[in-house]
mmCIF file of C-alpha atoms and ligand atoms in Angstrom:
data_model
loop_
_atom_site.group_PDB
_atom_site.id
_atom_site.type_symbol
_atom_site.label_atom_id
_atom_site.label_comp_id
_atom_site.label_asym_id
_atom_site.label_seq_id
_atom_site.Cartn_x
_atom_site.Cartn_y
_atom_site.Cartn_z
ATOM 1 C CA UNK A 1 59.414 276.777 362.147
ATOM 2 C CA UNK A 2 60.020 273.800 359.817
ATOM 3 C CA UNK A 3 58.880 271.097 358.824
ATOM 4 C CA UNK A 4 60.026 268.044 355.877
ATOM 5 C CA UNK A 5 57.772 266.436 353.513
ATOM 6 C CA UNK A 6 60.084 263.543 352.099
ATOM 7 C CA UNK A 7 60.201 263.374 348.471
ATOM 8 C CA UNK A 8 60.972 259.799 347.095
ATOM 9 C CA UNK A 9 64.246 260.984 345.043
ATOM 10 C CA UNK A 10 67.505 258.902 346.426
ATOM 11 C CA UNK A 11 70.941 259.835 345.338
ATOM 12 C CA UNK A 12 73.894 257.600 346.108
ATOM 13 C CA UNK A 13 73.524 258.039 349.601
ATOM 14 C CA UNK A 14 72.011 261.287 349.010
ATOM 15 C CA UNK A 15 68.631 262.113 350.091
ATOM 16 C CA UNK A 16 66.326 265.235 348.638
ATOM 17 C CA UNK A 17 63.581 266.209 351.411
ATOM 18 C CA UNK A 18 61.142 268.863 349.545
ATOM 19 C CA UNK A 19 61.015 271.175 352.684
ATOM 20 C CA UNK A 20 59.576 274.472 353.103
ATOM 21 C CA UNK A 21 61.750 276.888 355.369
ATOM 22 C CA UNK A 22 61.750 279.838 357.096
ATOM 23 C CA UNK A 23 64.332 280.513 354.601
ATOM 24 C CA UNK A 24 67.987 283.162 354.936
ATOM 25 C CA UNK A 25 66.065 285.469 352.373
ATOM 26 C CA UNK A 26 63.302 286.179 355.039
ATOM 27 C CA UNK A 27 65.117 286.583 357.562
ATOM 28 C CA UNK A 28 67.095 289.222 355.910
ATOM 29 C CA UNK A 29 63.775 290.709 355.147
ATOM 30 C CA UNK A 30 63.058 291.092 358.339
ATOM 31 C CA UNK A 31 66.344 292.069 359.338
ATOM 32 C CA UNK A 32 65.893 294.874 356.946
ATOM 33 C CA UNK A 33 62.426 295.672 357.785
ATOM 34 C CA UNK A 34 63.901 296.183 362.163
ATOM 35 C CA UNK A 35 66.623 298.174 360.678
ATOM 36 C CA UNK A 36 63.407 300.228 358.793
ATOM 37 C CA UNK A 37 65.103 299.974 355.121
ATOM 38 C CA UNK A 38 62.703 298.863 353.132
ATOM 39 C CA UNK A 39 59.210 299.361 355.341
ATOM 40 C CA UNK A 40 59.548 301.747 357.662
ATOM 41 C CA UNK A 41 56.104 303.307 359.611
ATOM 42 C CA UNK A 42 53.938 304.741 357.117
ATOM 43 C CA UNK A 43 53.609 308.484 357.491
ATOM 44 C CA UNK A 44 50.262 309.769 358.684
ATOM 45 C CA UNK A 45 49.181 311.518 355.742
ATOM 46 C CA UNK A 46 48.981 307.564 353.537
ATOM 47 C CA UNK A 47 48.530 309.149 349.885
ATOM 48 C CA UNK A 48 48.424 307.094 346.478
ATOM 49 C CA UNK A 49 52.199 307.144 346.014
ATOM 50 C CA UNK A 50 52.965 305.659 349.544
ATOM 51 C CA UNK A 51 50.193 303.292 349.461
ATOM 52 C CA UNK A 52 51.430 302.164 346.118
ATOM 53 C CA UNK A 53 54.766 301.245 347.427
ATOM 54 C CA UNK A 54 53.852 299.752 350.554
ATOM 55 C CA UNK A 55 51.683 297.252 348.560
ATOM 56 C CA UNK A 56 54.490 296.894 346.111
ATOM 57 C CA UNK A 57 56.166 295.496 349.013
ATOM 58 C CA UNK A 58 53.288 293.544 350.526
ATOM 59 C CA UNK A 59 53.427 292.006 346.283
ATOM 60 C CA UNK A 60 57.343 291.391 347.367
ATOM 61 C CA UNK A 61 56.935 290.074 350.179
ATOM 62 C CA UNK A 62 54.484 287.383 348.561
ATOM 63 C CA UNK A 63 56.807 286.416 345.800
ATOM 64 C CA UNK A 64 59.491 286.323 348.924
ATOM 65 C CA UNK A 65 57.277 283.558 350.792
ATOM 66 C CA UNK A 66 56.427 281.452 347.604
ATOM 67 C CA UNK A 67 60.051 281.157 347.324
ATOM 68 C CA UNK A 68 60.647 280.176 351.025
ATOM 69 C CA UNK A 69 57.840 278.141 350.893
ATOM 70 C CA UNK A 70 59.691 275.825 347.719
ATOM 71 C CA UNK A 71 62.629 276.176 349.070
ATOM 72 C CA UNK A 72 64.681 272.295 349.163
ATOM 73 C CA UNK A 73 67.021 271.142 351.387
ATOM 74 C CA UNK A 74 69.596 268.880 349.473
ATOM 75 C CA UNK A 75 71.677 266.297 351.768
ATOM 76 C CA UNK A 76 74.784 265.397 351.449
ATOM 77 C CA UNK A 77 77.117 262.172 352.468
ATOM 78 C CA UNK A 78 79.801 260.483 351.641
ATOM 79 C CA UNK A 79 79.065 257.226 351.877
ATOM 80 C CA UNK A 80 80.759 256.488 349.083
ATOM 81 C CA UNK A 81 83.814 256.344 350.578
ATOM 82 C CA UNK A 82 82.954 253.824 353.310
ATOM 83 C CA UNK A 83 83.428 250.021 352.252
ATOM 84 C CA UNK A 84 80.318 248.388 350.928
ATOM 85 C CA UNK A 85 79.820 246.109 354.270
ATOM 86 C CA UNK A 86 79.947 249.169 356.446
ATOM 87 C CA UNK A 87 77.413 251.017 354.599
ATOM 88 C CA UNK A 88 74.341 251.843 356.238
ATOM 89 C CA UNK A 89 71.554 248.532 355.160
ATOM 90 C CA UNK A 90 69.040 250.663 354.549
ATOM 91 C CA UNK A 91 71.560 253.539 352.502
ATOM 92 C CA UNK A 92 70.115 253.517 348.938
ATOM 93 C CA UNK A 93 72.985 252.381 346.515
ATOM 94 C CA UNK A 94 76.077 253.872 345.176
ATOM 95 C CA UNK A 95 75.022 255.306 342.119
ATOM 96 C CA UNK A 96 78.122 257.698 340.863
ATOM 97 C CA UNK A 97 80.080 258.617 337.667
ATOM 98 C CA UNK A 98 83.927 258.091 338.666
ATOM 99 C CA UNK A 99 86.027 260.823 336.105
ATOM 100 C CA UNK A 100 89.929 259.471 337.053
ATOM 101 C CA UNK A 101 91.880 262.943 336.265
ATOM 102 C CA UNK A 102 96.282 262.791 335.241
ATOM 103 C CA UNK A 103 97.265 262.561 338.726
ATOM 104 C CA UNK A 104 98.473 259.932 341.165
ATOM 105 C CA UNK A 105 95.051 257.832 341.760
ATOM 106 C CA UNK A 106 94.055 257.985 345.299
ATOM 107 C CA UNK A 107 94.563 255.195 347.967
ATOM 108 C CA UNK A 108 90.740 254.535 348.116
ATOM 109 C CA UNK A 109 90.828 254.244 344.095
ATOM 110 C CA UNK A 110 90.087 250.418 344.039
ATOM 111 C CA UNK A 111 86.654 250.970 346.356
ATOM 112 C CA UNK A 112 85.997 253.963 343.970
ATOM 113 C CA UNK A 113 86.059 252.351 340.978
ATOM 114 C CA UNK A 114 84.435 248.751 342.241
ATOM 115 C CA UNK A 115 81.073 250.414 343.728
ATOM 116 C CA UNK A 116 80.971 252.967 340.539
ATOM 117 C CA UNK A 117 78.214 252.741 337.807
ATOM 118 C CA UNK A 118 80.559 254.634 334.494
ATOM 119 C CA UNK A 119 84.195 255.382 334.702
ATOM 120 C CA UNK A 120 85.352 257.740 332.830
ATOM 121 C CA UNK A 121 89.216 258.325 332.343
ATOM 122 C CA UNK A 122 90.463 262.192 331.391
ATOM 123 C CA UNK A 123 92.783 261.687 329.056
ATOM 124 C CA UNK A 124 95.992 261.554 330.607
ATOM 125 C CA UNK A 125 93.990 259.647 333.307
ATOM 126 C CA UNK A 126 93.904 257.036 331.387
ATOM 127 C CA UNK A 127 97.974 256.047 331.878
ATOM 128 C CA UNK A 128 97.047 256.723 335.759
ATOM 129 C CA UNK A 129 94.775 253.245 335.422
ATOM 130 C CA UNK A 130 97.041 251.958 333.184
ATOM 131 C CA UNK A 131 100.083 251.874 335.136
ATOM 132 C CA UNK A 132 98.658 252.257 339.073
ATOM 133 C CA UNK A 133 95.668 250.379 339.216
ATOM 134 C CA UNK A 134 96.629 247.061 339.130
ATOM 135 C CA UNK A 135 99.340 247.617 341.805
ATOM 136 C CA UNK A 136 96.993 249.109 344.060
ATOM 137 C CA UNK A 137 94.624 246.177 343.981
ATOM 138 C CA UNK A 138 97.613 243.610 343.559
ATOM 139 C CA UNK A 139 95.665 242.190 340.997
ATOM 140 C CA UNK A 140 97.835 241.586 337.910
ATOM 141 C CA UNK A 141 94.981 241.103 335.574
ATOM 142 C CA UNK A 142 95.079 244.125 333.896
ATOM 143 C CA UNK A 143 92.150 244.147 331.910
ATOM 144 C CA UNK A 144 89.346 244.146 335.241
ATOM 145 C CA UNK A 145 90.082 247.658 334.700
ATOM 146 C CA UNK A 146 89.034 249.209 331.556
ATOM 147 C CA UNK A 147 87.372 252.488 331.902
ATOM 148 C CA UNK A 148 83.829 252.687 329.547
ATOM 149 C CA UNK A 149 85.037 256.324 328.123
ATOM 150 C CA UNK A 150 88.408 258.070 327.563
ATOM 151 C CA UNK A 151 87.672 262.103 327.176
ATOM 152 C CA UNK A 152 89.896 264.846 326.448
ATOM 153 C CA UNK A 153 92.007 266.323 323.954
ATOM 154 C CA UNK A 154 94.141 263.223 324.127
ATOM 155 C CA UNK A 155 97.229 265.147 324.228
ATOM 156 C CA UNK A 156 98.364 263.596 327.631
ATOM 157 C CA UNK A 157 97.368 259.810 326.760
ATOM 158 C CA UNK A 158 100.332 257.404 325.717
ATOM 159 C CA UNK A 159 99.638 256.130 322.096
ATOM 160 C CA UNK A 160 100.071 252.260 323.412
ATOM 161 C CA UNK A 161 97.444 253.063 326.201
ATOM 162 C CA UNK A 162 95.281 254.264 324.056
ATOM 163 C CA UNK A 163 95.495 251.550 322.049
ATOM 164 C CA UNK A 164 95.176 249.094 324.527
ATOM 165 C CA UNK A 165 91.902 250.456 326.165
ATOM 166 C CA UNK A 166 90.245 251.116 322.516
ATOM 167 C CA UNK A 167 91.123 247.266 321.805
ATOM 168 C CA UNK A 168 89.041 246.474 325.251
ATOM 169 C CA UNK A 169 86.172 248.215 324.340
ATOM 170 C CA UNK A 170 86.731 251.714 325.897
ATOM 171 C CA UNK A 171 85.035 254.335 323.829
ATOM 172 C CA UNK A 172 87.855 256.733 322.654
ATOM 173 C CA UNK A 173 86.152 260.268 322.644
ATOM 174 C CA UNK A 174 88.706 262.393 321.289
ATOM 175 C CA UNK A 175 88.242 265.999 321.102
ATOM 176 C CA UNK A 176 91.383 267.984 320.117
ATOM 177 C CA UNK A 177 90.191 270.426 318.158
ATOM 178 C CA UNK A 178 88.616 271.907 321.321
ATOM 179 C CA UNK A 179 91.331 274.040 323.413
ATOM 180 C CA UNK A 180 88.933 275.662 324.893
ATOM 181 C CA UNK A 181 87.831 273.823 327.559
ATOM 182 C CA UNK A 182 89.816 271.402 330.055
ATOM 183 C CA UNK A 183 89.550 267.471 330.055
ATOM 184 C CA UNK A 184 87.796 267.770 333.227
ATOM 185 C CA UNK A 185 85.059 270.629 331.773
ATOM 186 C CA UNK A 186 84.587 267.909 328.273
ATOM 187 C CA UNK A 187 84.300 264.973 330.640
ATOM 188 C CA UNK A 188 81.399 266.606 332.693
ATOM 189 C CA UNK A 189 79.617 268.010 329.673
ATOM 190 C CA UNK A 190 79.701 264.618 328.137
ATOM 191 C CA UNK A 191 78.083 263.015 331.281
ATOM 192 C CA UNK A 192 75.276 265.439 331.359
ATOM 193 C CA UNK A 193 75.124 265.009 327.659
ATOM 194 C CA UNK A 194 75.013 260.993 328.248
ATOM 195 C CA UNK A 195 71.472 260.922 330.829
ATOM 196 C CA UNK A 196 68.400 261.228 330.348
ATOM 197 C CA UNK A 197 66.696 264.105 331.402
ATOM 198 C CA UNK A 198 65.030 261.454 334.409
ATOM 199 C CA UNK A 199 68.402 260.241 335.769
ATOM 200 C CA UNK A 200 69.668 263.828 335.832
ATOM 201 C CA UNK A 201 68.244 264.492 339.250
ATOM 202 C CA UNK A 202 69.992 261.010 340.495
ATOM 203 C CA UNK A 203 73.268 262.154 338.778
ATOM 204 C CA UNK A 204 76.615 262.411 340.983
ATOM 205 C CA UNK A 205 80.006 262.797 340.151
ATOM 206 C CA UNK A 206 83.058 261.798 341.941
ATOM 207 C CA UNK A 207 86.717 263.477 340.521
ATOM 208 C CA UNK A 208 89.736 261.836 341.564
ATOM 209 C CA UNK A 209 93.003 263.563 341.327
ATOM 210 C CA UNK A 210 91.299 267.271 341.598
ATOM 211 C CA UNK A 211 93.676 268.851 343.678
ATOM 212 C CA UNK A 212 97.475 269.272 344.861
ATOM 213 C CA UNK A 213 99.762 269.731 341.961
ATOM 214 C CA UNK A 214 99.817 272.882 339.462
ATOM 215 C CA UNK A 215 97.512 275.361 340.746
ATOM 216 C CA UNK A 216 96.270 276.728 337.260
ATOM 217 C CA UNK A 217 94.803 272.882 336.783
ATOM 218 C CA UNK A 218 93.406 273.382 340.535
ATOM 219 C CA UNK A 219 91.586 276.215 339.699
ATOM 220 C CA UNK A 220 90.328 275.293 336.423
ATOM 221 C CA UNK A 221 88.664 271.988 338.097
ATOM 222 C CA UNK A 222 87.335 274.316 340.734
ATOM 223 C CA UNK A 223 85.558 276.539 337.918
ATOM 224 C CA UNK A 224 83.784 272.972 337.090
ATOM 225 C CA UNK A 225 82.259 272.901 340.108
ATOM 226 C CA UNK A 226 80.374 276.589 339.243
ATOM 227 C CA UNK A 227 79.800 275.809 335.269
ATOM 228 C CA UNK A 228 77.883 273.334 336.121
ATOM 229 C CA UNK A 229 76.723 273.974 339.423
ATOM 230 C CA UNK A 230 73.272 272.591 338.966
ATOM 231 C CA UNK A 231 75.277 269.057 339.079
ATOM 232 C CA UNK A 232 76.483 267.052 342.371
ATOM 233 C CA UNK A 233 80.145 267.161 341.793
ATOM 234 C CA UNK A 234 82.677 266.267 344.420
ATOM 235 C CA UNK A 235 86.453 266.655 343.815
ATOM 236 C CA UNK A 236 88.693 263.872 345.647
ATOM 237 C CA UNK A 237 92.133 264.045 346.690
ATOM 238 C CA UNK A 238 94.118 262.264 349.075
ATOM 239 C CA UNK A 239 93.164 264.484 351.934
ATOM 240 C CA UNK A 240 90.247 266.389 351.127
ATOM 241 C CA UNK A 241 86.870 266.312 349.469
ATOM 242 C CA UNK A 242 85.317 269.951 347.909
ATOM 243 C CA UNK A 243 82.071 270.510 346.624
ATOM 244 C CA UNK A 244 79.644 273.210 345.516
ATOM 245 C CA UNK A 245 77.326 274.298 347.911
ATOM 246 C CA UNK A 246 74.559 276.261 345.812
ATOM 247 C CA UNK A 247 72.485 279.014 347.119
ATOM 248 C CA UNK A 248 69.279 277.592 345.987
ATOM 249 C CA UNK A 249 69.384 275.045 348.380
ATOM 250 C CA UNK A 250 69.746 274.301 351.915
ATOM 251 C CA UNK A 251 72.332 272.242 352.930
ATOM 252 C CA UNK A 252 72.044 268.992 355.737
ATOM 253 C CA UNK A 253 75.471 267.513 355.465
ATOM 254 C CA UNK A 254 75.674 264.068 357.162
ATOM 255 C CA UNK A 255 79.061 263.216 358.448
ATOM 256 C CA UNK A 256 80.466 259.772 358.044
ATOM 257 C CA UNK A 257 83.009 260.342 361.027
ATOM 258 C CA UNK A 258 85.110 257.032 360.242
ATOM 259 C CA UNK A 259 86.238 258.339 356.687
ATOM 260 C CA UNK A 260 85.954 261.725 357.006
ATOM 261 C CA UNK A 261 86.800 265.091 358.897
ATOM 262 C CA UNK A 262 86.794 267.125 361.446
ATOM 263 C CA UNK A 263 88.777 269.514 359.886
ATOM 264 C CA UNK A 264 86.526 271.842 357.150
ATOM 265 C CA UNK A 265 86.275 275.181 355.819
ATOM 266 C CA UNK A 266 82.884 276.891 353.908
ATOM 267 C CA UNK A 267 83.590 280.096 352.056
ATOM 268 C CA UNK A 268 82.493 281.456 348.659
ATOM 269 C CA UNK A 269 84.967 281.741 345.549
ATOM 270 C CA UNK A 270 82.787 283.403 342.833
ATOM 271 C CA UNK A 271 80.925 285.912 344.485
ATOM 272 C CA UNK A 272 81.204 287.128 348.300
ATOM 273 C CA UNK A 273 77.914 286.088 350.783
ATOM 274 C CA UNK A 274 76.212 288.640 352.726
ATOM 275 C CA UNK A 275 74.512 286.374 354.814
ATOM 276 C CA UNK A 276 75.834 282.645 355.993
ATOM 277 C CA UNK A 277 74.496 280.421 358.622
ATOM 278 C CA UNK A 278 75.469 276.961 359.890
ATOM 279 C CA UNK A 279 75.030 274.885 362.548
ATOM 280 C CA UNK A 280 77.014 271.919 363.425
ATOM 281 C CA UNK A 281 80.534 273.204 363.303
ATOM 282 C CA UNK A 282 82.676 274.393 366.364
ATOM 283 C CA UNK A 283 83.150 277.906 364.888
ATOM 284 C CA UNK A 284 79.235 278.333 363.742
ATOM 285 C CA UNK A 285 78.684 281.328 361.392
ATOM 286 C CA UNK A 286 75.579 283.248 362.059
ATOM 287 C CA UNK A 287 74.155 285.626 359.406
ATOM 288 C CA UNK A 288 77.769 286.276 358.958
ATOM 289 C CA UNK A 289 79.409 288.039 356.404
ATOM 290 C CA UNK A 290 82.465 285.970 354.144
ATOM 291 C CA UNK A 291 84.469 286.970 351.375
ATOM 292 C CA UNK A 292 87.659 286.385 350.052
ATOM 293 C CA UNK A 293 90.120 289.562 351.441
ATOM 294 C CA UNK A 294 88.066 289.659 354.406
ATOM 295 C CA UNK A 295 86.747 286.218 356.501
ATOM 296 C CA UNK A 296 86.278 282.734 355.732
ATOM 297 C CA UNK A 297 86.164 280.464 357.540
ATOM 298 C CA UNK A 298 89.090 277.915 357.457
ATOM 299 C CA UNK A 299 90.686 275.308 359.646
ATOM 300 C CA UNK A 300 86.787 275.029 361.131
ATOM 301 C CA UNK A 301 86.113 272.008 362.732
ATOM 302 C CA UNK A 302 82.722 269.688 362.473
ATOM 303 C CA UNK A 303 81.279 268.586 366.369
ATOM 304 C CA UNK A 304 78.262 267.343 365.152
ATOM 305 C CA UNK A 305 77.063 264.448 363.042
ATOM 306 C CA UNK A 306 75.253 266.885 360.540
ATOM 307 C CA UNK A 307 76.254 270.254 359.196
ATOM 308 C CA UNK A 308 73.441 272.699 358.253
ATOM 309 C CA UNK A 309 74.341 275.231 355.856
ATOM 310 C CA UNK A 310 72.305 278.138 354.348
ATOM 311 C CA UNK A 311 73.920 281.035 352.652
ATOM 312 C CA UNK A 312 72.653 283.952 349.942
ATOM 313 C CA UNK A 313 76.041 282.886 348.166
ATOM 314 C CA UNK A 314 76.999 279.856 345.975
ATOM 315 C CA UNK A 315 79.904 278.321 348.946
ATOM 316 C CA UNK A 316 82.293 275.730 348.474
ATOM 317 C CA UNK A 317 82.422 273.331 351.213
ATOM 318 C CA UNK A 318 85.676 270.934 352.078
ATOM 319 C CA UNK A 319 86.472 268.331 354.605
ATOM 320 C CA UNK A 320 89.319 266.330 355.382
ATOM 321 C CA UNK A 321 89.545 263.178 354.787
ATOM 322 C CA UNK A 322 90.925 260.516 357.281
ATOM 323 C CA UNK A 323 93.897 257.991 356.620
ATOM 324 C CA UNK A 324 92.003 255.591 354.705
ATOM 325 C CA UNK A 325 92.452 252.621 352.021
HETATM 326 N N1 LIG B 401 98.679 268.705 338.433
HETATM 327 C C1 LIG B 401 97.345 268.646 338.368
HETATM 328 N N2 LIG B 401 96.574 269.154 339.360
HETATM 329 C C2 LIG B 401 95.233 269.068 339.279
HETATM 330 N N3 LIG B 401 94.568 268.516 338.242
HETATM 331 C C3 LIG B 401 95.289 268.008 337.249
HETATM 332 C C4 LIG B 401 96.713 268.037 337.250
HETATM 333 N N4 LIG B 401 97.153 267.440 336.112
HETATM 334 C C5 LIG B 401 96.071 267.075 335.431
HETATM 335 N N5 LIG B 401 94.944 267.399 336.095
HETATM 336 C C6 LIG B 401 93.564 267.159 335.686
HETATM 337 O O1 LIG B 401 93.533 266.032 334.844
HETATM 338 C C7 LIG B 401 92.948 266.365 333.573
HETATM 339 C C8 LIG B 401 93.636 265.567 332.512
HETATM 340 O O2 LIG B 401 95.026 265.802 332.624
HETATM 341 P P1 LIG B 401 95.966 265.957 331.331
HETATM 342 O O3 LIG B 401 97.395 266.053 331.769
HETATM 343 O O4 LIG B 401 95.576 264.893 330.390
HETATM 344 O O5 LIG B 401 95.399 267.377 330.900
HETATM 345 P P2 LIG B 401 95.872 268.428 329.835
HETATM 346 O O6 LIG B 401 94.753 269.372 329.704
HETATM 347 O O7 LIG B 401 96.393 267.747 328.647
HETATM 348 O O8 LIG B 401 97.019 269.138 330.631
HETATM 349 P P3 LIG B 401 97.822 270.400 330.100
HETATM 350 O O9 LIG B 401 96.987 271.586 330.468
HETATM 351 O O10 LIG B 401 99.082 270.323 330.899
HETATM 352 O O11 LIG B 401 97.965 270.201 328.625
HETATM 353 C C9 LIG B 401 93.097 267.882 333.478
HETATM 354 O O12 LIG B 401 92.049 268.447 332.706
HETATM 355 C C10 LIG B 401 92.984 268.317 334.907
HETATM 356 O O13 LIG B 401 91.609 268.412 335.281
HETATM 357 C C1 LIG B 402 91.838 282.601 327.689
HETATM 358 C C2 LIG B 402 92.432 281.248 327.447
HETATM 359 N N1 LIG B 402 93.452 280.863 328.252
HETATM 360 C C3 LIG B 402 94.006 279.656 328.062
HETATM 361 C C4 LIG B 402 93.553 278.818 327.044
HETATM 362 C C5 LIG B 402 94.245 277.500 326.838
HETATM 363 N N2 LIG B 402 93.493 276.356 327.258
HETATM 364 C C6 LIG B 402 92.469 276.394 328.123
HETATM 365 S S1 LIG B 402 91.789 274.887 328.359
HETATM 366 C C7 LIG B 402 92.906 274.142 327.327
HETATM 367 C C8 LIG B 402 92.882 272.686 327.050
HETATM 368 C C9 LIG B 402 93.816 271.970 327.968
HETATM 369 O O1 LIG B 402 93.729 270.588 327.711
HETATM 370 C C10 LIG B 402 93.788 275.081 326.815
HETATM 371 C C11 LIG B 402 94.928 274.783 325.888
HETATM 372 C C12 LIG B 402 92.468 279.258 326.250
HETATM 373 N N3 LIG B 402 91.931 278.498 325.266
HETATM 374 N N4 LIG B 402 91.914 280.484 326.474
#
């Protein structure tokens, strides 16, 4: 049983629906309760002990259905990526934060950056703009580019970029005395910094350059995606997209088929899941079990126009991206 009430938050082509669902957590419940774990048939003799814990559970069950009951879904699509005429008339506007990381910018850079409300360049980044960007767009004119923010430790910046951008009105934020943290990590806590508590909900991020390259930096801008995985991040590379999948949520993911898959793969990273379901894919998971040693599931492949997804684990989701400019 199920059933949407739409809630009138839009995201950059992202839609909340509050939603209340026979939710993962009671279906395990009941799951446990068939295999007689946690209530099992009350013993003839019902004395105050045994009462007391069944109604302990009744109390658990309760708090169990208040949380199914507020349960949201969160949709996802990447509309981002198609070119404005070919998105949807009625899709609500693009309405991301671009962070351009030190790597080679991607080939759908120039859409990236056109339809995006704040770019912000990670230090090193910064040269990527610098010396790629105009060739990509053939447009000589340099200064159409200029990101609003350089972050980082400005280690990897070249002293005559910097200079260039801070004379065009970027805003140089330079924190080297913090080795602590990656570019990536200061550039995302200095967005959430940056909006207001209201926009927060409406916030997404897009990360270009995230993957493919030294694995350490891989891994670091995967960690990102869990410190701050109350935030819609989604890392961008040539060929893939990732993004955090939280457990709080359930998960519609709308497929924009012209820009994107059908190769995927949904698996957790921090912790392992006990319990994953989907729908939508060729190799569904159901109630299935995933960890890393053990399955995930890679090389999956999407036959649907949405993906549902509902785990007891934080996942990370990726899709393949298709050849485009
Ligand atoms: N090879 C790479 N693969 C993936 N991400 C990268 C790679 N190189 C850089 N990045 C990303 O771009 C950001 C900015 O890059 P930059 O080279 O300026 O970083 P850095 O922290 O100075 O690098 P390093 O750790 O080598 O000193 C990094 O924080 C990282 O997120
Ligand atoms: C345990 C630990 N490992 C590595 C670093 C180094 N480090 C991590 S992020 C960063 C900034 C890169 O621009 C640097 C130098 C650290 N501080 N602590």
């Amino acid at each position: 049983m199920r059933w949407h009430i739409p809630c009138n938050t839009k995201i950059s082509g992202i839609s909340y629906f509050k939603t209340s669902v026979l939710s993962l957590a009671h279906q395990q419940s009941l799951r446990r309760r068939r295999r007689g774990g946690r209530i099992g048939i009350l013993p003839p003799r019902l004395d105050a002990r045994v009462i007391r814990v069944f109604t302990d559970h009744l109390q658990e069950d309760k708090m169990l259905w208040r949380t199914i009951r507020s349960m949201e879904v969160m949709a996802h699509s990447s509309n981002f990526l198609l070119p404005k005429l070919h998105q949807p008339a009625k899709a609500p506007a693009n309405n991301y934060t671009l962070v351009v990381l030190n790597q080679q910018l991607p080939r759908f850079m120039p859409r990236l950056w056109a339809q995006a409300k704040m770019r912000i360049c990670a230090d090193g980044g910064a040269n990527r703009i610098f010396d790629e960007m105009s060739q990509m767009t053939n447009d000589l004119d340099r200064n159409r580019y200029i990101p609003e923010i350089i972050e980082g430790d400005m280690d990897s910046i070249r002293p005559e970029v910097k200079r260039y951008y801070s004379s065009q009105g970027s805003k140089i934020s330079d924190k080297s005395h913090n080795q602590e943290t990656t570019d990536l990590h200061k550039c995302i806590s200095s967005i959430r910094h940056r909006t207001p508590n209201h926009e927060k909900p409406n916030l997404c991020v897009l990360v270009t350059g995230a993957l493919g390259g030294r694995f350490d930096h891989e891994a670091a801008n995967i960690n990102v995606l869990y410190a701050f995985s109350d935030m819609r991040i989604v890392l961008l590379s040539d060929d893939c997209l990732i993004q955090l999948l939280p457990k709080t949520h359930h998960h519609e993911i709308y497929i924009e088929s012209s820009v994107e898959g059908p190769h995927c793969g949904i698996f957790p990273i921090g912790a392992p899941s006990t319990s994953t379901t989907t729908t939508g894919l060729k190799w569904n998971l159901s109630d299935a079990e995933m960890r890393f040693g053990s399955m995930i599931s890679t090389s999956n492949i999407v036959d649907s126009d949405k993906v549902t997804v509902q785990s007891d684990a934080d996942l990370l989701w990726t899709f393949s991206l298709r050849n485009l400019t």
